JSON list of C-alpha atoms in Angstrom, two decimals:
[
{"chain": "A", "resi": 244, "resn": "UNK", "atom": "CA", "xyz": [16.33, 26.27, -18.36]},
{"chain": "A", "resi": 245, "resn": "UNK", "atom": "CA", "xyz": [14.32, 25.69, -21.37]},
{"chain": "A", "resi": 246, "resn": "UNK", "atom": "CA", "xyz": [12.68, 22.40, -20.63]},
{"chain": "A", "resi": 247, "resn": "UNK", "atom": "CA", "xyz": [9.48, 23.24, -22.28]},
{"chain": "A", "resi": 248, "resn": "UNK", "atom": "CA", "xyz": [10.91, 24.73, -25.55]},
{"chain": "A", "resi": 249, "resn": "UNK", "atom": "CA", "xyz": [9.01, 23.63, -28.67]},
{"chain": "A", "resi": 250, "resn": "UNK", "atom": "CA", "xyz": [6.09, 22.77, -26.29]},
{"chain": "A", "resi": 251, "resn": "UNK", "atom": "CA", "xyz": [2.57, 24.53, -26.73]},
{"chain": "A", "resi": 252, "resn": "UNK", "atom": "CA", "xyz": [1.90, 24.18, -23.05]},
{"chain": "A", "resi": 253, "resn": "UNK", "atom": "CA", "xyz": [4.10, 24.46, -19.97]},
{"chain": "A", "resi": 254, "resn": "UNK", "atom": "CA", "xyz": [3.11, 21.11, -18.78]},
{"chain": "A", "resi": 255, "resn": "UNK", "atom": "CA", "xyz": [5.35, 18.19, -17.53]},
{"chain": "A", "resi": 256, "resn": "UNK", "atom": "CA", "xyz": [5.17, 14.57, -18.58]},
{"chain": "A", "resi": 257, "resn": "UNK", "atom": "CA", "xyz": [6.35, 13.33, -15.16]},
{"chain": "A", "resi": 258, "resn": "UNK", "atom": "CA", "xyz": [4.03, 10.70, -13.50]},
{"chain": "A", "resi": 259, "resn": "UNK", "atom": "CA", "xyz": [5.24, 11.92, -10.18]},
{"chain": "A", "resi": 260, "resn": "UNK", "atom": "CA", "xyz": [3.69, 15.11, -10.95]},
{"chain": "A", "resi": 261, "resn": "UNK", "atom": "CA", "xyz": [0.39, 13.62, -12.07]},
{"chain": "A", "resi": 262, "resn": "UNK", "atom": "CA", "xyz": [0.40, 11.61, -8.91]},
{"chain": "A", "resi": 263, "resn": "UNK", "atom": "CA", "xyz": [1.02, 14.47, -6.34]},
{"chain": "A", "resi": 264, "resn": "UNK", "atom": "CA", "xyz": [-1.54, 16.68, -8.26]},
{"chain": "A", "resi": 265, "resn": "UNK", "atom": "CA", "xyz": [-4.17, 13.93, -7.44]},
{"chain": "A", "resi": 266, "resn": "UNK", "atom": "CA", "xyz": [-3.08, 13.66, -3.95]},
{"chain": "A", "resi": 267, "resn": "UNK", "atom": "CA", "xyz": [-3.36, 17.22, -3.60]},
{"chain": "A", "resi": 268, "resn": "UNK", "atom": "CA", "xyz": [-6.85, 17.19, -4.77]},
{"chain": "A", "resi": 269, "resn": "UNK", "atom": "CA", "xyz": [-7.87, 14.37, -2.53]},
{"chain": "A", "resi": 270, "resn": "UNK", "atom": "CA", "xyz": [-6.46, 15.35, 0.76]},
{"chain": "A", "resi": 271, "resn": "UNK", "atom": "CA", "xyz": [-5.53, 18.83, 1.24]},
{"chain": "A", "resi": 272, "resn": "UNK", "atom": "CA", "xyz": [-7.99, 20.94, 3.02]},
{"chain": "A", "resi": 273, "resn": "UNK", "atom": "CA", "xyz": [-8.40, 24.79, 3.37]},
{"chain": "A", "resi": 274, "resn": "UNK", "atom": "CA", "xyz": [-6.40, 24.53, 6.68]},
{"chain": "A", "resi": 275, "resn": "UNK", "atom": "CA", "xyz": [-3.49, 22.93, 5.05]},
{"chain": "A", "resi": 276, "resn": "UNK", "atom": "CA", "xyz": [-0.10, 24.51, 4.40]},
{"chain": "A", "resi": 277, "resn": "UNK", "atom": "CA", "xyz": [0.16, 24.03, 0.42]},
{"chain": "A", "resi": 278, "resn": "UNK", "atom": "CA", "xyz": [3.11, 26.13, -0.55]},
{"chain": "A", "resi": 279, "resn": "UNK", "atom": "CA", "xyz": [3.83, 25.71, -4.24]},
{"chain": "A", "resi": 280, "resn": "UNK", "atom": "CA", "xyz": [1.54, 22.45, -4.35]},
{"chain": "A", "resi": 281, "resn": "UNK", "atom": "CA", "xyz": [-0.64, 22.77, -7.58]},
{"chain": "A", "resi": 282, "resn": "UNK", "atom": "CA", "xyz": [1.49, 25.30, -9.11]},
{"chain": "A", "resi": 283, "resn": "UNK", "atom": "CA", "xyz": [3.58, 24.85, -12.35]},
{"chain": "A", "resi": 284, "resn": "UNK", "atom": "CA", "xyz": [6.74, 25.21, -10.13]},
{"chain": "A", "resi": 285, "resn": "UNK", "atom": "CA", "xyz": [8.78, 21.83, -10.10]},
{"chain": "A", "resi": 286, "resn": "UNK", "atom": "CA", "xyz": [7.33, 19.23, -7.69]},
{"chain": "A", "resi": 287, "resn": "UNK", "atom": "CA", "xyz": [10.52, 18.88, -5.89]},
{"chain": "A", "resi": 288, "resn": "UNK", "atom": "CA", "xyz": [9.98, 22.47, -4.59]},
{"chain": "A", "resi": 289, "resn": "UNK", "atom": "CA", "xyz": [6.64, 21.88, -3.15]},
{"chain": "A", "resi": 290, "resn": "UNK", "atom": "CA", "xyz": [6.07, 21.78, 0.42]},
{"chain": "A", "resi": 291, "resn": "UNK", "atom": "CA", "xyz": [7.45, 18.49, 1.93]},
{"chain": "A", "resi": 292, "resn": "UNK", "atom": "CA", "xyz": [8.67, 16.89, -1.15]},
{"chain": "A", "resi": 293, "resn": "UNK", "atom": "CA", "xyz": [12.24, 15.97, -1.62]},
{"chain": "A", "resi": 294, "resn": "UNK", "atom": "CA", "xyz": [14.16, 14.68, -4.46]},
{"chain": "A", "resi": 295, "resn": "UNK", "atom": "CA", "xyz": [17.53, 13.86, -5.56]},
{"chain": "A", "resi": 296, "resn": "UNK", "atom": "CA", "xyz": [17.69, 16.83, -7.55]},
{"chain": "A", "resi": 297, "resn": "UNK", "atom": "CA", "xyz": [15.68, 19.72, -6.12]},
{"chain": "A", "resi": 298, "resn": "UNK", "atom": "CA", "xyz": [15.21, 21.34, -9.39]},
{"chain": "A", "resi": 299, "resn": "UNK", "atom": "CA", "xyz": [13.72, 18.30, -11.12]},
{"chain": "A", "resi": 300, "resn": "UNK", "atom": "CA", "xyz": [10.03, 17.47, -11.81]},
{"chain": "A", "resi": 301, "resn": "UNK", "atom": "CA", "xyz": [10.48, 13.84, -10.87]},
{"chain": "A", "resi": 302, "resn": "UNK", "atom": "CA", "xyz": [12.02, 11.51, -8.79]},
{"chain": "A", "resi": 303, "resn": "UNK", "atom": "CA", "xyz": [10.32, 12.07, -5.51]},
{"chain": "A", "resi": 304, "resn": "UNK", "atom": "CA", "xyz": [12.22, 10.34, -2.76]},
{"chain": "A", "resi": 305, "resn": "UNK", "atom": "CA", "xyz": [10.61, 11.82, 0.38]},
{"chain": "A", "resi": 306, "resn": "UNK", "atom": "CA", "xyz": [7.35, 13.07, 1.33]},
{"chain": "A", "resi": 307, "resn": "UNK", "atom": "CA", "xyz": [6.89, 14.70, 4.96]},
{"chain": "A", "resi": 308, "resn": "UNK", "atom": "CA", "xyz": [3.60, 16.56, 5.64]},
{"chain": "A", "resi": 309, "resn": "UNK", "atom": "CA", "xyz": [3.41, 16.05, 9.37]},
{"chain": "A", "resi": 310, "resn": "UNK", "atom": "CA", "xyz": [0.32, 17.78, 11.25]},
{"chain": "A", "resi": 311, "resn": "UNK", "atom": "CA", "xyz": [-0.88, 19.62, 8.10]},
{"chain": "A", "resi": 312, "resn": "UNK", "atom": "CA", "xyz": [-4.61, 19.25, 8.40]},
{"chain": "A", "resi": 313, "resn": "UNK", "atom": "CA", "xyz": [-4.91, 16.67, 5.75]},
{"chain": "A", "resi": 314, "resn": "UNK", "atom": "CA", "xyz": [-7.94, 14.57, 5.68]},
{"chain": "A", "resi": 315, "resn": "UNK", "atom": "CA", "xyz": [-9.25, 11.34, 3.89]},
{"chain": "A", "resi": 316, "resn": "UNK", "atom": "CA", "xyz": [-12.18, 9.04, 4.55]},
{"chain": "A", "resi": 317, "resn": "UNK", "atom": "CA", "xyz": [-14.15, 6.38, 2.76]},
{"chain": "A", "resi": 318, "resn": "UNK", "atom": "CA", "xyz": [-13.07, 5.49, -0.95]},
{"chain": "A", "resi": 319, "resn": "UNK", "atom": "CA", "xyz": [-10.72, 8.31, -0.91]},
{"chain": "A", "resi": 320, "resn": "UNK", "atom": "CA", "xyz": [-8.47, 6.30, 1.59]},
{"chain": "A", "resi": 321, "resn": "UNK", "atom": "CA", "xyz": [-8.07, 3.57, -0.88]},
{"chain": "A", "resi": 322, "resn": "UNK", "atom": "CA", "xyz": [-7.37, 5.99, -3.73]},
{"chain": "A", "resi": 323, "resn": "UNK", "atom": "CA", "xyz": [-4.82, 8.07, -1.87]},
{"chain": "A", "resi": 324, "resn": "UNK", "atom": "CA", "xyz": [-3.07, 4.97, -0.64]},
{"chain": "A", "resi": 325, "resn": "UNK", "atom": "CA", "xyz": [-2.70, 3.58, -3.86]},
{"chain": "A", "resi": 326, "resn": "UNK", "atom": "CA", "xyz": [-1.13, 7.01, -5.27]},
{"chain": "A", "resi": 327, "resn": "UNK", "atom": "CA", "xyz": [1.44, 7.36, -2.47]},
{"chain": "A", "resi": 328, "resn": "UNK", "atom": "CA", "xyz": [2.67, 3.50, -2.98]},
{"chain": "A", "resi": 329, "resn": "UNK", "atom": "CA", "xyz": [2.82, 4.35, -6.86]},
{"chain": "A", "resi": 330, "resn": "UNK", "atom": "CA", "xyz": [5.77, 6.78, -6.48]},
{"chain": "A", "resi": 331, "resn": "UNK", "atom": "CA", "xyz": [8.68, 4.67, -7.85]},
{"chain": "A", "resi": 332, "resn": "UNK", "atom": "CA", "xyz": [11.51, 6.34, -6.01]},
{"chain": "A", "resi": 333, "resn": "UNK", "atom": "CA", "xyz": [9.80, 6.96, -2.57]},
{"chain": "A", "resi": 334, "resn": "UNK", "atom": "CA", "xyz": [11.91, 5.86, 0.35]},
{"chain": "A", "resi": 335, "resn": "UNK", "atom": "CA", "xyz": [10.46, 8.06, 3.17]},
{"chain": "A", "resi": 336, "resn": "UNK", "atom": "CA", "xyz": [6.64, 8.91, 3.83]},
{"chain": "A", "resi": 337, "resn": "UNK", "atom": "CA", "xyz": [5.43, 10.77, 7.00]},
{"chain": "A", "resi": 338, "resn": "UNK", "atom": "CA", "xyz": [1.81, 11.65, 7.34]},
{"chain": "A", "resi": 339, "resn": "UNK", "atom": "CA", "xyz": [1.97, 11.79, 11.22]},
{"chain": "A", "resi": 340, "resn": "UNK", "atom": "CA", "xyz": [-0.87, 13.88, 12.93]},
{"chain": "A", "resi": 341, "resn": "UNK", "atom": "CA", "xyz": [-3.13, 13.93, 9.90]},
{"chain": "A", "resi": 342, "resn": "UNK", "atom": "CA", "xyz": [-6.39, 11.95, 9.71]},
{"chain": "A", "resi": 343, "resn": "UNK", "atom": "CA", "xyz": [-5.15, 9.99, 6.61]},
{"chain": "A", "resi": 344, "resn": "UNK", "atom": "CA", "xyz": [-5.37, 6.28, 7.69]},
{"chain": "A", "resi": 345, "resn": "UNK", "atom": "CA", "xyz": [-3.65, 4.64, 4.68]},
{"chain": "A", "resi": 346, "resn": "UNK", "atom": "CA", "xyz": [-4.25, 1.24, 3.53]},
{"chain": "A", "resi": 347, "resn": "UNK", "atom": "CA", "xyz": [-1.66, -1.27, 2.56]},
{"chain": "A", "resi": 348, "resn": "UNK", "atom": "CA", "xyz": [-3.03, -3.26, -0.35]},
{"chain": "A", "resi": 349, "resn": "UNK", "atom": "CA", "xyz": [-0.57, -1.79, -2.81]},
{"chain": "A", "resi": 350, "resn": "UNK", "atom": "CA", "xyz": [2.41, -0.97, -0.44]},
{"chain": "A", "resi": 351, "resn": "UNK", "atom": "CA", "xyz": [4.28, -3.83, -2.28]},
{"chain": "A", "resi": 352, "resn": "UNK", "atom": "CA", "xyz": [4.41, -1.30, -5.39]},
{"chain": "A", "resi": 353, "resn": "UNK", "atom": "CA", "xyz": [6.78, 0.88, -3.36]},
{"chain": "A", "resi": 354, "resn": "UNK", "atom": "CA", "xyz": [9.71, -1.05, -3.91]},
{"chain": "A", "resi": 355, "resn": "UNK", "atom": "CA", "xyz": [12.16, 1.45, -2.48]},
{"chain": "A", "resi": 356, "resn": "UNK", "atom": "CA", "xyz": [10.03, 2.33, 0.57]},
{"chain": "A", "resi": 357, "resn": "UNK", "atom": "CA", "xyz": [12.33, 2.34, 3.93]},
{"chain": "A", "resi": 358, "resn": "UNK", "atom": "CA", "xyz": [10.63, 4.50, 6.39]},
{"chain": "A", "resi": 359, "resn": "UNK", "atom": "CA", "xyz": [6.91, 4.86, 7.00]},
{"chain": "A", "resi": 360, "resn": "UNK", "atom": "CA", "xyz": [5.49, 7.38, 9.59]},
{"chain": "A", "resi": 361, "resn": "UNK", "atom": "CA", "xyz": [1.81, 7.16, 10.30]},
{"chain": "A", "resi": 362, "resn": "UNK", "atom": "CA", "xyz": [1.57, 7.78, 13.94]},
{"chain": "A", "resi": 363, "resn": "UNK", "atom": "CA", "xyz": [-1.83, 9.83, 14.96]},
{"chain": "A", "resi": 364, "resn": "UNK", "atom": "CA", "xyz": [-3.45, 9.14, 11.59]},
{"chain": "A", "resi": 365, "resn": "UNK", "atom": "CA", "xyz": [-6.61, 7.13, 12.76]},
{"chain": "A", "resi": 366, "resn": "UNK", "atom": "CA", "xyz": [-5.05, 3.75, 11.67]},
{"chain": "A", "resi": 367, "resn": "UNK", "atom": "CA", "xyz": [-7.21, 0.81, 12.52]},
{"chain": "A", "resi": 368, "resn": "UNK", "atom": "CA", "xyz": [-5.49, -1.89, 10.34]},
{"chain": "A", "resi": 369, "resn": "UNK", "atom": "CA", "xyz": [-2.10, -3.15, 9.09]},
{"chain": "A", "resi": 370, "resn": "UNK", "atom": "CA", "xyz": [-3.55, -5.76, 6.76]},
{"chain": "A", "resi": 371, "resn": "UNK", "atom": "CA", "xyz": [-1.23, -6.28, 3.92]},
{"chain": "A", "resi": 372, "resn": "UNK", "atom": "CA", "xyz": [1.68, -4.42, 5.31]},
{"chain": "A", "resi": 373, "resn": "UNK", "atom": "CA", "xyz": [3.83, -7.71, 5.09]},
{"chain": "A", "resi": 374, "resn": "UNK", "atom": "CA", "xyz": [4.38, -6.77, 1.28]},
{"chain": "A", "resi": 375, "resn": "UNK", "atom": "CA", "xyz": [6.89, -4.48, 2.35]},
{"chain": "A", "resi": 376, "resn": "UNK", "atom": "CA", "xyz": [8.87, -7.02, 4.37]},
{"chain": "A", "resi": 377, "resn": "UNK", "atom": "CA", "xyz": [11.87, -6.82, 2.00]},
{"chain": "A", "resi": 378, "resn": "UNK", "atom": "CA", "xyz": [12.39, -2.83, 1.99]},
{"chain": "A", "resi": 379, "resn": "UNK", "atom": "CA", "xyz": [10.94, -1.35, 5.36]},
{"chain": "A", "resi": 380, "resn": "UNK", "atom": "CA", "xyz": [13.51, -0.38, 8.04]},
{"chain": "A", "resi": 381, "resn": "UNK", "atom": "CA", "xyz": [11.49, 2.13, 10.10]},
{"chain": "A", "resi": 382, "resn": "UNK", "atom": "CA", "xyz": [7.69, 1.79, 10.94]},
{"chain": "A", "resi": 383, "resn": "UNK", "atom": "CA", "xyz": [6.11, 4.18, 13.33]},
{"chain": "A", "resi": 384, "resn": "UNK", "atom": "CA", "xyz": [2.24, 3.64, 14.14]},
{"chain": "A", "resi": 385, "resn": "UNK", "atom": "CA", "xyz": [2.05, 5.46, 17.48]},
{"chain": "A", "resi": 386, "resn": "UNK", "atom": "CA", "xyz": [-1.19, 6.48, 18.80]},
{"chain": "A", "resi": 387, "resn": "UNK", "atom": "CA", "xyz": [-3.72, 4.98, 16.55]},
{"chain": "A", "resi": 388, "resn": "UNK", "atom": "CA", "xyz": [-6.58, 2.52, 16.82]},
{"chain": "A", "resi": 389, "resn": "UNK", "atom": "CA", "xyz": [-4.78, -0.80, 16.32]},
{"chain": "A", "resi": 390, "resn": "UNK", "atom": "CA", "xyz": [-6.00, -3.69, 18.35]},
{"chain": "A", "resi": 391, "resn": "UNK", "atom": "CA", "xyz": [-5.50, -7.59, 18.37]},
{"chain": "A", "resi": 392, "resn": "UNK", "atom": "CA", "xyz": [-2.69, -9.75, 18.42]},
{"chain": "A", "resi": 393, "resn": "UNK", "atom": "CA", "xyz": [-0.68, -7.78, 15.74]},
{"chain": "A", "resi": 394, "resn": "UNK", "atom": "CA", "xyz": [2.96, -8.17, 16.95]},
{"chain": "A", "resi": 395, "resn": "UNK", "atom": "CA", "xyz": [3.32, -11.65, 15.12]},
{"chain": "A", "resi": 396, "resn": "UNK", "atom": "CA", "xyz": [2.45, -9.98, 11.88]},
{"chain": "A", "resi": 397, "resn": "UNK", "atom": "CA", "xyz": [4.85, -7.01, 12.44]},
{"chain": "A", "resi": 398, "resn": "UNK", "atom": "CA", "xyz": [7.55, -9.33, 13.38]},
{"chain": "A", "resi": 399, "resn": "UNK", "atom": "CA", "xyz": [7.46, -10.55, 9.83]},
{"chain": "A", "resi": 400, "resn": "UNK", "atom": "CA", "xyz": [8.81, -7.24, 8.67]},
{"chain": "A", "resi": 401, "resn": "UNK", "atom": "CA", "xyz": [12.30, -8.82, 9.11]},
{"chain": "A", "resi": 402, "resn": "UNK", "atom": "CA", "xyz": [14.31, -5.67, 7.88]},
{"chain": "A", "resi": 403, "resn": "UNK", "atom": "CA", "xyz": [12.95, -3.45, 10.72]},
{"chain": "A", "resi": 404, "resn": "UNK", "atom": "CA", "xyz": [15.61, -1.58, 12.71]},
{"chain": "A", "resi": 405, "resn": "UNK", "atom": "CA", "xyz": [12.79, 0.95, 14.43]},
{"chain": "A", "resi": 406, "resn": "UNK", "atom": "CA", "xyz": [9.30, -0.30, 15.50]},
{"chain": "A", "resi": 407, "resn": "UNK", "atom": "CA", "xyz": [7.01, 2.12, 17.05]},
{"chain": "A", "resi": 408, "resn": "UNK", "atom": "CA", "xyz": [3.55, 1.08, 18.20]},
{"chain": "A", "resi": 409, "resn": "UNK", "atom": "CA", "xyz": [3.02, 2.73, 21.61]},
{"chain": "A", "resi": 410, "resn": "UNK", "atom": "CA", "xyz": [-0.49, 3.94, 22.88]},
{"chain": "A", "resi": 411, "resn": "UNK", "atom": "CA", "xyz": [-2.63, 1.20, 20.84]},
{"chain": "A", "resi": 412, "resn": "UNK", "atom": "CA", "xyz": [-4.62, -1.54, 21.99]},
{"chain": "A", "resi": 413, "resn": "UNK", "atom": "CA", "xyz": [-2.23, -4.28, 20.54]},
{"chain": "A", "resi": 414, "resn": "UNK", "atom": "CA", "xyz": [-2.68, -7.63, 22.51]},
{"chain": "A", "resi": 415, "resn": "UNK", "atom": "CA", "xyz": [-0.92, -11.06, 22.48]},
{"chain": "A", "resi": 416, "resn": "UNK", "atom": "CA", "xyz": [2.71, -12.06, 23.34]},
{"chain": "A", "resi": 417, "resn": "UNK", "atom": "CA", "xyz": [6.04, -11.19, 21.95]},
{"chain": "A", "resi": 418, "resn": "UNK", "atom": "CA", "xyz": [6.70, -14.38, 20.48]},
{"chain": "A", "resi": 419, "resn": "UNK", "atom": "CA", "xyz": [8.77, -14.50, 17.16]},
{"chain": "A", "resi": 420, "resn": "UNK", "atom": "CA", "xyz": [10.70, -11.03, 17.87]},
{"chain": "A", "resi": 421, "resn": "UNK", "atom": "CA", "xyz": [13.97, -12.85, 17.01]},
{"chain": "A", "resi": 422, "resn": "UNK", "atom": "CA", "xyz": [13.20, -12.58, 13.54]},
{"chain": "A", "resi": 423, "resn": "UNK", "atom": "CA", "xyz": [14.02, -8.87, 13.81]},
{"chain": "A", "resi": 424, "resn": "UNK", "atom": "CA", "xyz": [17.71, -9.57, 13.64]},
{"chain": "A", "resi": 425, "resn": "UNK", "atom": "CA", "xyz": [18.46, -5.65, 12.89]},
{"chain": "A", "resi": 426, "resn": "UNK", "atom": "CA", "xyz": [16.13, -4.34, 15.39]},
{"chain": "A", "resi": 427, "resn": "UNK", "atom": "CA", "xyz": [17.52, -1.40, 17.19]},
{"chain": "A", "resi": 428, "resn": "UNK", "atom": "CA", "xyz": [14.29, 0.33, 18.75]},
{"chain": "A", "resi": 429, "resn": "UNK", "atom": "CA", "xyz": [10.99, -1.11, 20.05]},
{"chain": "A", "resi": 430, "resn": "UNK", "atom": "CA", "xyz": [8.42, 1.16, 21.53]},
{"chain": "A", "resi": 431, "resn": "UNK", "atom": "CA", "xyz": [5.40, -0.73, 22.39]},
{"chain": "A", "resi": 432, "resn": "UNK", "atom": "CA", "xyz": [4.39, 1.31, 25.65]},
{"chain": "A", "resi": 433, "resn": "UNK", "atom": "CA", "xyz": [0.85, 1.30, 26.90]},
{"chain": "A", "resi": 434, "resn": "UNK", "atom": "CA", "xyz": [-0.79, -1.55, 24.89]},
{"chain": "A", "resi": 435, "resn": "UNK", "atom": "CA", "xyz": [-2.31, -4.97, 26.12]},
{"chain": "A", "resi": 436, "resn": "UNK", "atom": "CA", "xyz": [0.64, -7.18, 25.54]},
{"chain": "A", "resi": 437, "resn": "UNK", "atom": "CA", "xyz": [0.71, -10.40, 27.50]},
{"chain": "A", "resi": 438, "resn": "UNK", "atom": "CA", "xyz": [3.04, -13.21, 28.41]},
{"chain": "A", "resi": 439, "resn": "UNK", "atom": "CA", "xyz": [6.75, -13.09, 29.30]},
{"chain": "A", "resi": 440, "resn": "UNK", "atom": "CA", "xyz": [9.55, -11.12, 27.88]},
{"chain": "A", "resi": 441, "resn": "UNK", "atom": "CA", "xyz": [11.05, -13.75, 25.70]},
{"chain": "A", "resi": 442, "resn": "UNK", "atom": "CA", "xyz": [14.66, -15.19, 26.02]},
{"chain": "A", "resi": 443, "resn": "UNK", "atom": "CA", "xyz": [15.07, -14.71, 22.40]},
{"chain": "A", "resi": 444, "resn": "UNK", "atom": "CA", "xyz": [15.44, -11.05, 22.95]},
{"chain": "A", "resi": 445, "resn": "UNK", "atom": "CA", "xyz": [19.03, -11.76, 23.88]},
{"chain": "A", "resi": 446, "resn": "UNK", "atom": "CA", "xyz": [19.73, -12.86, 20.21]},
{"chain": "A", "resi": 447, "resn": "UNK", "atom": "CA", "xyz": [19.11, -9.17, 19.01]},
{"chain": "A", "resi": 448, "resn": "UNK", "atom": "CA", "xyz": [22.71, -7.78, 19.18]},
{"chain": "A", "resi": 449, "resn": "UNK", "atom": "CA", "xyz": [22.05, -4.20, 17.98]},
{"chain": "A", "resi": 450, "resn": "UNK", "atom": "CA", "xyz": [18.86, -3.70, 20.38]},
{"chain": "A", "resi": 451, "resn": "UNK", "atom": "CA", "xyz": [19.19, -0.27, 22.13]},
{"chain": "A", "resi": 452, "resn": "UNK", "atom": "CA", "xyz": [15.71, 0.59, 23.26]},
{"chain": "A", "resi": 453, "resn": "UNK", "atom": "CA", "xyz": [13.25, -1.99, 24.46]},
{"chain": "A", "resi": 454, "resn": "UNK", "atom": "CA", "xyz": [10.01, 0.03, 25.94]},
{"chain": "A", "resi": 455, "resn": "UNK", "atom": "CA", "xyz": [7.15, -2.01, 26.86]},
{"chain": "A", "resi": 456, "resn": "UNK", "atom": "CA", "xyz": [5.89, -0.37, 30.15]},
{"chain": "A", "resi": 457, "resn": "UNK", "atom": "CA", "xyz": [2.17, -0.26, 30.90]},
{"chain": "A", "resi": 458, "resn": "UNK", "atom": "CA", "xyz": [1.31, -3.74, 29.39]},
{"chain": "A", "resi": 459, "resn": "UNK", "atom": "CA", "xyz": [0.24, -6.96, 30.85]},
{"chain": "A", "resi": 460, "resn": "UNK", "atom": "CA", "xyz": [3.59, -8.76, 30.80]},
{"chain": "A", "resi": 461, "resn": "UNK", "atom": "CA", "xyz": [4.57, -11.22, 33.57]},
{"chain": "A", "resi": 462, "resn": "UNK", "atom": "CA", "xyz": [7.15, -13.36, 34.74]},
{"chain": "A", "resi": 463, "resn": "UNK", "atom": "CA", "xyz": [11.00, -12.90, 35.32]},
{"chain": "A", "resi": 464, "resn": "UNK", "atom": "CA", "xyz": [13.34, -10.90, 33.40]},
{"chain": "A", "resi": 465, "resn": "UNK", "atom": "CA", "xyz": [15.46, -13.58, 31.30]},
{"chain": "A", "resi": 466, "resn": "UNK", "atom": "CA", "xyz": [19.03, -13.73, 31.85]},
{"chain": "A", "resi": 467, "resn": "UNK", "atom": "CA", "xyz": [19.65, -13.51, 28.10]},
{"chain": "A", "resi": 468, "resn": "UNK", "atom": "CA", "xyz": [18.83, -9.67, 28.42]},
{"chain": "A", "resi": 469, "resn": "UNK", "atom": "CA", "xyz": [22.79, -9.58, 29.57]},
{"chain": "A", "resi": 470, "resn": "UNK", "atom": "CA", "xyz": [23.85, -10.35, 26.19]},
{"chain": "A", "resi": 471, "resn": "UNK", "atom": "CA", "xyz": [22.38, -6.92, 24.90]},
{"chain": "A", "resi": 472, "resn": "UNK", "atom": "CA", "xyz": [25.45, -4.87, 25.23]},
{"chain": "A", "resi": 473, "resn": "UNK", "atom": "CA", "xyz": [24.10, -1.87, 23.58]}
]
């Protein structure tokens, strides 16, 4: 209760606080809900911020700021991306419904990141995301501006259990999907995927949802689908 005892100022030496204060200055707008943000209250009490200890001023594990009128453009995107991925304990990040299209140059620094929700953020590229291949289990990129043959790159994120990429312009085949041995859910509805549904799909024993309607897939359904008992 006296963590500032002996100090001349009520300041925290938390690196997490310094990072969140910079993020606050960079992407919050007058229309954003910013309950407790920028105050002297512990950062773990700030809106959308979760820590192992809610009374702490460090150890941010989750940030959820969905549809909160956040905004970033130009060089700000590079800066704020680096800040988010600099949080050492971060496991879950959701910026869904905000115009904050993060870049992934520094995502490898987020060594505990498991779940990343960036649907409807204006994202145009996934370059660099492979650096999160050892940790990322859930990736949501629905309703963005992604285009081109990106699935082969996403299939390199071999720890994925959930992959949501519906409502983009992603093209190319589903070749290599067997690398996602733990995959449970794939939502790739309404893209420009081509080729056949691969027989290798049958080697994914945990698969429960495989949603690829409104693409350009062709051919017969492989009999290996019978192996997907879930």
